Coordinates of C-alpha atoms and ligand atoms in Angstrom, one line a residue:
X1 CA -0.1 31.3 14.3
X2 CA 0.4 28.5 17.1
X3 CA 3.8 26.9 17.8
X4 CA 4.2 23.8 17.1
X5 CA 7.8 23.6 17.7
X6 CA 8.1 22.3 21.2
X7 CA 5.6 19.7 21.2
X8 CA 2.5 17.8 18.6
X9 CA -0.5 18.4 21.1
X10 CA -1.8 19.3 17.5
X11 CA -0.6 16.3 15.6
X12 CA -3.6 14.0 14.5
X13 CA -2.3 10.5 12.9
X14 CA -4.6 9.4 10.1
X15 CA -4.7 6.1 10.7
X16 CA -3.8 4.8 6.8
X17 CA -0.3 6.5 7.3
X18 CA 1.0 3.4 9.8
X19 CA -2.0 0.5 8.3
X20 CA 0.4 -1.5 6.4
X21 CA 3.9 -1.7 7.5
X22 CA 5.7 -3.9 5.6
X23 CA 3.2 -5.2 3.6
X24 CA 1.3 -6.5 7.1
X25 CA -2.0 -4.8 8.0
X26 CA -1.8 -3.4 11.3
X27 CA -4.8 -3.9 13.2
X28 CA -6.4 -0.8 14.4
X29 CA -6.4 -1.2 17.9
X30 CA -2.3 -1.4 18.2
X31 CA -2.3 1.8 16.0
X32 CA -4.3 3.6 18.8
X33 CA -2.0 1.8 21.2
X34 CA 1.2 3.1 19.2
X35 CA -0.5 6.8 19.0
X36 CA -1.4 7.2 22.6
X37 CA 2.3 6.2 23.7
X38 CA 4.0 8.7 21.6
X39 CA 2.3 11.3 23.2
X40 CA -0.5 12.1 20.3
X41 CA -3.9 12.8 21.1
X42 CA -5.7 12.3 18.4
X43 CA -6.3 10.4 15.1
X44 CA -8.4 9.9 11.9
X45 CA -9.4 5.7 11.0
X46 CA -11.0 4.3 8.7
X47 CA -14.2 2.5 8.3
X48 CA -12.9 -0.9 7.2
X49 CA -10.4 -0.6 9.8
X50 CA -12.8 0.0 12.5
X51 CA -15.6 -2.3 11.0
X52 CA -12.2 -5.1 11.4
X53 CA -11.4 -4.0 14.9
X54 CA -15.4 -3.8 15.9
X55 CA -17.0 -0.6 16.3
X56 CA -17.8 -0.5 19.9
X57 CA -14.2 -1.9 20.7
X58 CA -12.8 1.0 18.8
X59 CA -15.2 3.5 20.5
X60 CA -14.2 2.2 24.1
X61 CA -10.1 2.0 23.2
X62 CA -10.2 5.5 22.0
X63 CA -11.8 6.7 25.3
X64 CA -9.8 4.5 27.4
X65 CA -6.5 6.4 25.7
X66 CA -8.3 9.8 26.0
X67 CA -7.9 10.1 21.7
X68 CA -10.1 12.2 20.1
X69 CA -10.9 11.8 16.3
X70 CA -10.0 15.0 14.0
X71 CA -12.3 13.3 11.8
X72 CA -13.7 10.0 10.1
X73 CA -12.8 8.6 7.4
X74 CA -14.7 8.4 4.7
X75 CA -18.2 8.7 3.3
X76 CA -18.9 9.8 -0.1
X77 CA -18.9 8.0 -3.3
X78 CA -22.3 9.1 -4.0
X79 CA -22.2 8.4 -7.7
X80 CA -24.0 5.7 -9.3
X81 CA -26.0 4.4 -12.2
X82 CA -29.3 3.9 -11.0
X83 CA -31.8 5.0 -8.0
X84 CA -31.0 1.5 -6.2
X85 CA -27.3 2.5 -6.2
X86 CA -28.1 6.3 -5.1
X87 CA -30.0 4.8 -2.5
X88 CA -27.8 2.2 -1.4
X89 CA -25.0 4.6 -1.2
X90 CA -27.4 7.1 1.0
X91 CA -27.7 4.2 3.6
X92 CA -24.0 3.6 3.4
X93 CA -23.5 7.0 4.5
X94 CA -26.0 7.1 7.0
X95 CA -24.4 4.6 8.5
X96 CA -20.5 6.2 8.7
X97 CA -22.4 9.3 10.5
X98 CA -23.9 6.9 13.1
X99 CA -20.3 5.6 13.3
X100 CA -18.3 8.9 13.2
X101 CA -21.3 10.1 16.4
X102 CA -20.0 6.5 18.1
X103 CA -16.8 7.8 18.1
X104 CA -17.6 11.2 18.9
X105 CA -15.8 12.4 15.4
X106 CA -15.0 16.1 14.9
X107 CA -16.6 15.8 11.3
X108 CA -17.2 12.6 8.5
X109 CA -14.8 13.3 5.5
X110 CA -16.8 12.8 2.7
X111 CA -14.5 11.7 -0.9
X112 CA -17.8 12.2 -3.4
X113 CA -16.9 10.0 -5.9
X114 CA -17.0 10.5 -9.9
X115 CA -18.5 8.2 -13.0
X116 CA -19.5 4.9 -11.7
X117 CA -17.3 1.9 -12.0
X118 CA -13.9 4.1 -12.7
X119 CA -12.6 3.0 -9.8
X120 CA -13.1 -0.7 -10.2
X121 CA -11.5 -0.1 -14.0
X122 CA -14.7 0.3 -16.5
X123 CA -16.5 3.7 -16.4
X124 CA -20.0 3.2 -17.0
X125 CA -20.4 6.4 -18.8
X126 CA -18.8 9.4 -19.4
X127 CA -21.0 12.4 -18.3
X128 CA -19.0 14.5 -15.3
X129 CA -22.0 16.4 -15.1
X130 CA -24.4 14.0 -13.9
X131 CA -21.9 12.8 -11.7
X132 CA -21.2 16.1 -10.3
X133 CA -25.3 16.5 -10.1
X134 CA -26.2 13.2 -8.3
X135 CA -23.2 14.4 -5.9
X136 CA -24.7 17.5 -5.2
X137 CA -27.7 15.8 -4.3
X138 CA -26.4 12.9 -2.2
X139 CA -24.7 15.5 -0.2
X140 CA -27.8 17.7 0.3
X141 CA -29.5 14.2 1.2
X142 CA -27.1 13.3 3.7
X143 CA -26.7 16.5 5.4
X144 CA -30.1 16.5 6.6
X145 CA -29.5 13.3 8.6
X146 CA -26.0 14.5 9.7
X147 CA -27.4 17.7 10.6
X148 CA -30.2 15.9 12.6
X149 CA -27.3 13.9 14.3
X150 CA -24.6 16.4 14.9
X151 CA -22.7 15.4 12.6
X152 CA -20.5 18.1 10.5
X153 CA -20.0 16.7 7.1
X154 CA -16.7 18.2 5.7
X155 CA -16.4 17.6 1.8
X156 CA -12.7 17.0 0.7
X157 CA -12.0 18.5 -3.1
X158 CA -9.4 15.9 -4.2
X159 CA -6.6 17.0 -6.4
X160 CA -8.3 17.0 -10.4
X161 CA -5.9 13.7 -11.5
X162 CA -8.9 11.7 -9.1
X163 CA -11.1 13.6 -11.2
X164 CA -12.2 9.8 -13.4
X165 CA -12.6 7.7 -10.1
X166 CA -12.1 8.8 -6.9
X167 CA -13.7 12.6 -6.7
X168 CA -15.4 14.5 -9.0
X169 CA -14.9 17.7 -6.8
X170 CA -11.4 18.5 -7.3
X171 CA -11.0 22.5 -6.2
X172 CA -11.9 24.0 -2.9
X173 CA -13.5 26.7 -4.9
X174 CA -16.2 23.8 -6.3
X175 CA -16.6 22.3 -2.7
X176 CA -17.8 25.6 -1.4
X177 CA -19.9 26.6 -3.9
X178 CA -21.8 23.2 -2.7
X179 CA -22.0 24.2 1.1
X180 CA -23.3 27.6 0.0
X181 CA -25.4 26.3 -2.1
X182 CA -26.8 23.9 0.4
X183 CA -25.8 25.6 3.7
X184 CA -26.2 29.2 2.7
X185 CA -26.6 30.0 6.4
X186 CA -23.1 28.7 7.2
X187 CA -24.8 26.9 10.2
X188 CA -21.4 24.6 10.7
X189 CA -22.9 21.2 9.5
X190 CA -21.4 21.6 5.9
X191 CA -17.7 22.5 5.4
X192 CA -14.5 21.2 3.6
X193 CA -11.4 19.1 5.1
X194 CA -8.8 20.5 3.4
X195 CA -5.6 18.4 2.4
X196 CA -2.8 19.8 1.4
X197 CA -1.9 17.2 -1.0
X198 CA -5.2 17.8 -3.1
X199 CA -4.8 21.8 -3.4
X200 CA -1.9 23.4 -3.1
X201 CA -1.4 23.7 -6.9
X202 CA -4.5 25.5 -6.8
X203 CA -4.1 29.8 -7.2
X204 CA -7.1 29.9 -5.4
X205 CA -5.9 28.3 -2.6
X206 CA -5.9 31.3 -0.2
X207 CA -8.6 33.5 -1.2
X208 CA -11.3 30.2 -0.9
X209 CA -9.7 29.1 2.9
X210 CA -10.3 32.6 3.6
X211 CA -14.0 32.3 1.4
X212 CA -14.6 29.2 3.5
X213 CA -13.7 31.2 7.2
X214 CA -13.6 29.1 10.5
X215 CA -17.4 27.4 10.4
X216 CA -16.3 25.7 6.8
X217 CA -12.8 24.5 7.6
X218 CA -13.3 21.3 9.3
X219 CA -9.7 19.6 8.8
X220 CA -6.9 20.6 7.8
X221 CA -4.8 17.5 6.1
X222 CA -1.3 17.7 5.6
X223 CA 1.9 15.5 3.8
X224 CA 4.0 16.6 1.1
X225 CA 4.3 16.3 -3.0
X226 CA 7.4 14.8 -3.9
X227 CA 9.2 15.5 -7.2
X228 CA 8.8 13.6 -9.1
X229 CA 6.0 11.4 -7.8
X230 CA 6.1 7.4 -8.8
X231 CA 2.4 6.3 -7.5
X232 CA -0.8 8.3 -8.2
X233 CA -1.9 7.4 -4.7
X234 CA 1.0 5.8 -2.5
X235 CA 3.7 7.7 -3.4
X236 CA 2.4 11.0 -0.7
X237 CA 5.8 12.4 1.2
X238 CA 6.6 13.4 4.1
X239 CA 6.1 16.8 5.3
X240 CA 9.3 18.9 4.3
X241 CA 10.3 16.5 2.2
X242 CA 8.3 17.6 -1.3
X243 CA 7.5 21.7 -2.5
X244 CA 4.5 22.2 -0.7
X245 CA 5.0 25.2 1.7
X246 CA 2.9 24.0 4.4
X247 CA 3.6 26.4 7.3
X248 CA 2.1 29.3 4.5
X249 CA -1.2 27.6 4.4
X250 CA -1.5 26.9 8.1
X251 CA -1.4 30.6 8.3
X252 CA -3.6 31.1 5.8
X253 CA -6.1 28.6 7.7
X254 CA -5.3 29.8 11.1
X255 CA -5.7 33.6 10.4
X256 CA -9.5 32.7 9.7
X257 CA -9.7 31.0 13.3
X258 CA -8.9 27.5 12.5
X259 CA -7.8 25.8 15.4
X260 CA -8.3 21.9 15.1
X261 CA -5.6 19.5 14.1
X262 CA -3.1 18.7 11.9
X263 CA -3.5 15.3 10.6
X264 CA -0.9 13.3 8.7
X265 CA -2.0 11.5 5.9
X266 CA 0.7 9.9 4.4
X267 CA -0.3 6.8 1.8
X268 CA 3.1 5.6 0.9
X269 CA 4.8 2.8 0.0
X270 CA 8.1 4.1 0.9
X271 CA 7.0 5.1 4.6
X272 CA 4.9 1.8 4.8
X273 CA 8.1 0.0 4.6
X274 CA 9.4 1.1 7.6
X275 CA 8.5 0.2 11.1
X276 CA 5.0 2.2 12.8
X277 CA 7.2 3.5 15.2
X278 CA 10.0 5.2 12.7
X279 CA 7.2 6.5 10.6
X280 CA 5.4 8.1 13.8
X281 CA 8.9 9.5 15.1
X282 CA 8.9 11.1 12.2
X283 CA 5.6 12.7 11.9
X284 CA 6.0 13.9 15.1
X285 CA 9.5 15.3 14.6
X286 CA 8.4 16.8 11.0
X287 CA 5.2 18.2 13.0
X288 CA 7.3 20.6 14.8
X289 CA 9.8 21.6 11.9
X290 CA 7.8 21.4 8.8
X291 CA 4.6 21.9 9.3
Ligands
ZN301 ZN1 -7.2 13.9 3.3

């Protein structure tokens, strides 16, 4: 297992975990800025925060700092309620894998989505099964343009309370059952990013990261649960600070061959209130202790 004690050369900074400090959206660019001083060479953005900073500007500042990107986020959310939706999700995600190739990404980080219009409040139906279906085929869709472009696609099985809106792929167990299903020959354009903050309830957990081996695990996320947590989705800890024994799935993930980075992901309103550069001396500090 690698040392990470004495310095972060594999810390990646998702870029949601310093977006909003004190309530003030940070633009993009200055988090790149903020990254590359402290040392860290590489991250994970968004797409809205790159489509607000411009792509091509994005593409050139993260050369110019020498960043690399552990991974994009996101495409997914392949649900819908008719073929015009399917399809206009399909060019959606075409278009994060031309992005994720502008910035020379290690992989898109696809969230899959679930029943059409949870997220926005109103479910338009109730059948997890066609959701889980029309996923299964988006994905199989997409990966033949990714594939075409180079682009790994690395599903993310969110934790099962997403299971409504966000994700209807909640176990790393479901997510590789799809890349078999639809990458039986393990060819490395199919794999899963997994976050620590989604599965490490699951029993599973260490007999599918070693099921998945090195060509499926494409990003490995990390932050921490915290007892008890106050937000569904901004209340994500930092590492050491929650029960997630982090340094025992790294192993697991690194006995397989995984050798990428570890990317902080922290959504939290707690950490958002604090200054970028606090929150970053901390990740980096927590890096080498925790994680
Ligand atoms: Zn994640």
């Amino acid at each position: 297992m690698r040392d990470f004690s004495s310095d972060h050369r594999w810390l990646s900074i998702n870029t949601a975990t310093i977006r909003k400090q004190r309530g003030v959206e940070q633009p993009l660019l200055d988090i790149l800025e903020s990254c590359a001083r402290e040392g860290i060479r590489a991250v994970s953005p968004w797409r809205d925060q790159v489509a607000a900073a411009g792509l091509a500007a994005t593409a050139r500042t993260v050369r110019a700092h020498g960043l690399e990107l552990s991974g994009y986020c996101r495409g997914g959310m392949f649900t819908a309620t008719d073929g015009g939706g399917l399809e206009a999700a399909h060019e959606d995600n075409r278009r994060a894998v031309d992005e994720a190739c502008e910035l020379a990404s290690r992989c898109l980080v696809l969230v899959v989505g679930s029943l059409p219009g949870a997220l926005q409040g109103k479910a338009a139906h109730k059948n997890l099964s066609l959701a889980r279906q029309q996923v299964f085929d988006g994905i199989g869709k997409l990966l033949d343009y990714a594939r075409a472009q180079g682009m790994p696609l690395a599903i993310e099985p969110l934790h099962p309370m997403y299971a409504a809106d966000r994700a209807c792929v909640n176990t790393l167990e479901q997510a590789l059952d799809i890349c078999d299903a639809l990458d039986p020959e393990r060819s490395g354009a199919l794999g899963v990013a997994v976050d620590m903050y989604h599965v490490w309830w699951d029993p599973k957990l260490k007999a599918q990261i070693e099921r998945a081996g090195k060509t499926r695990l494409l990003a490995f996320h990390v932050c921490d649960w915290l007892t008890p947590t106050n937000d569904l989705l901004n209340d994500r800890g930092m590492m050491g600070d929650g029960v997630i024994d982090i340094p025992q799935a790294r192993g697991w993930m690194e006995s397989q061959g995984f050798d990428g980075f570890c990317e902080v992901e922290i959504f939290s309103n707690t950490w958002w209130q604090r200054s970028g550069d606090e929150t970053l001396q901390a990740c980096i500090e927590r890096h080498r202790t925790c994680v």
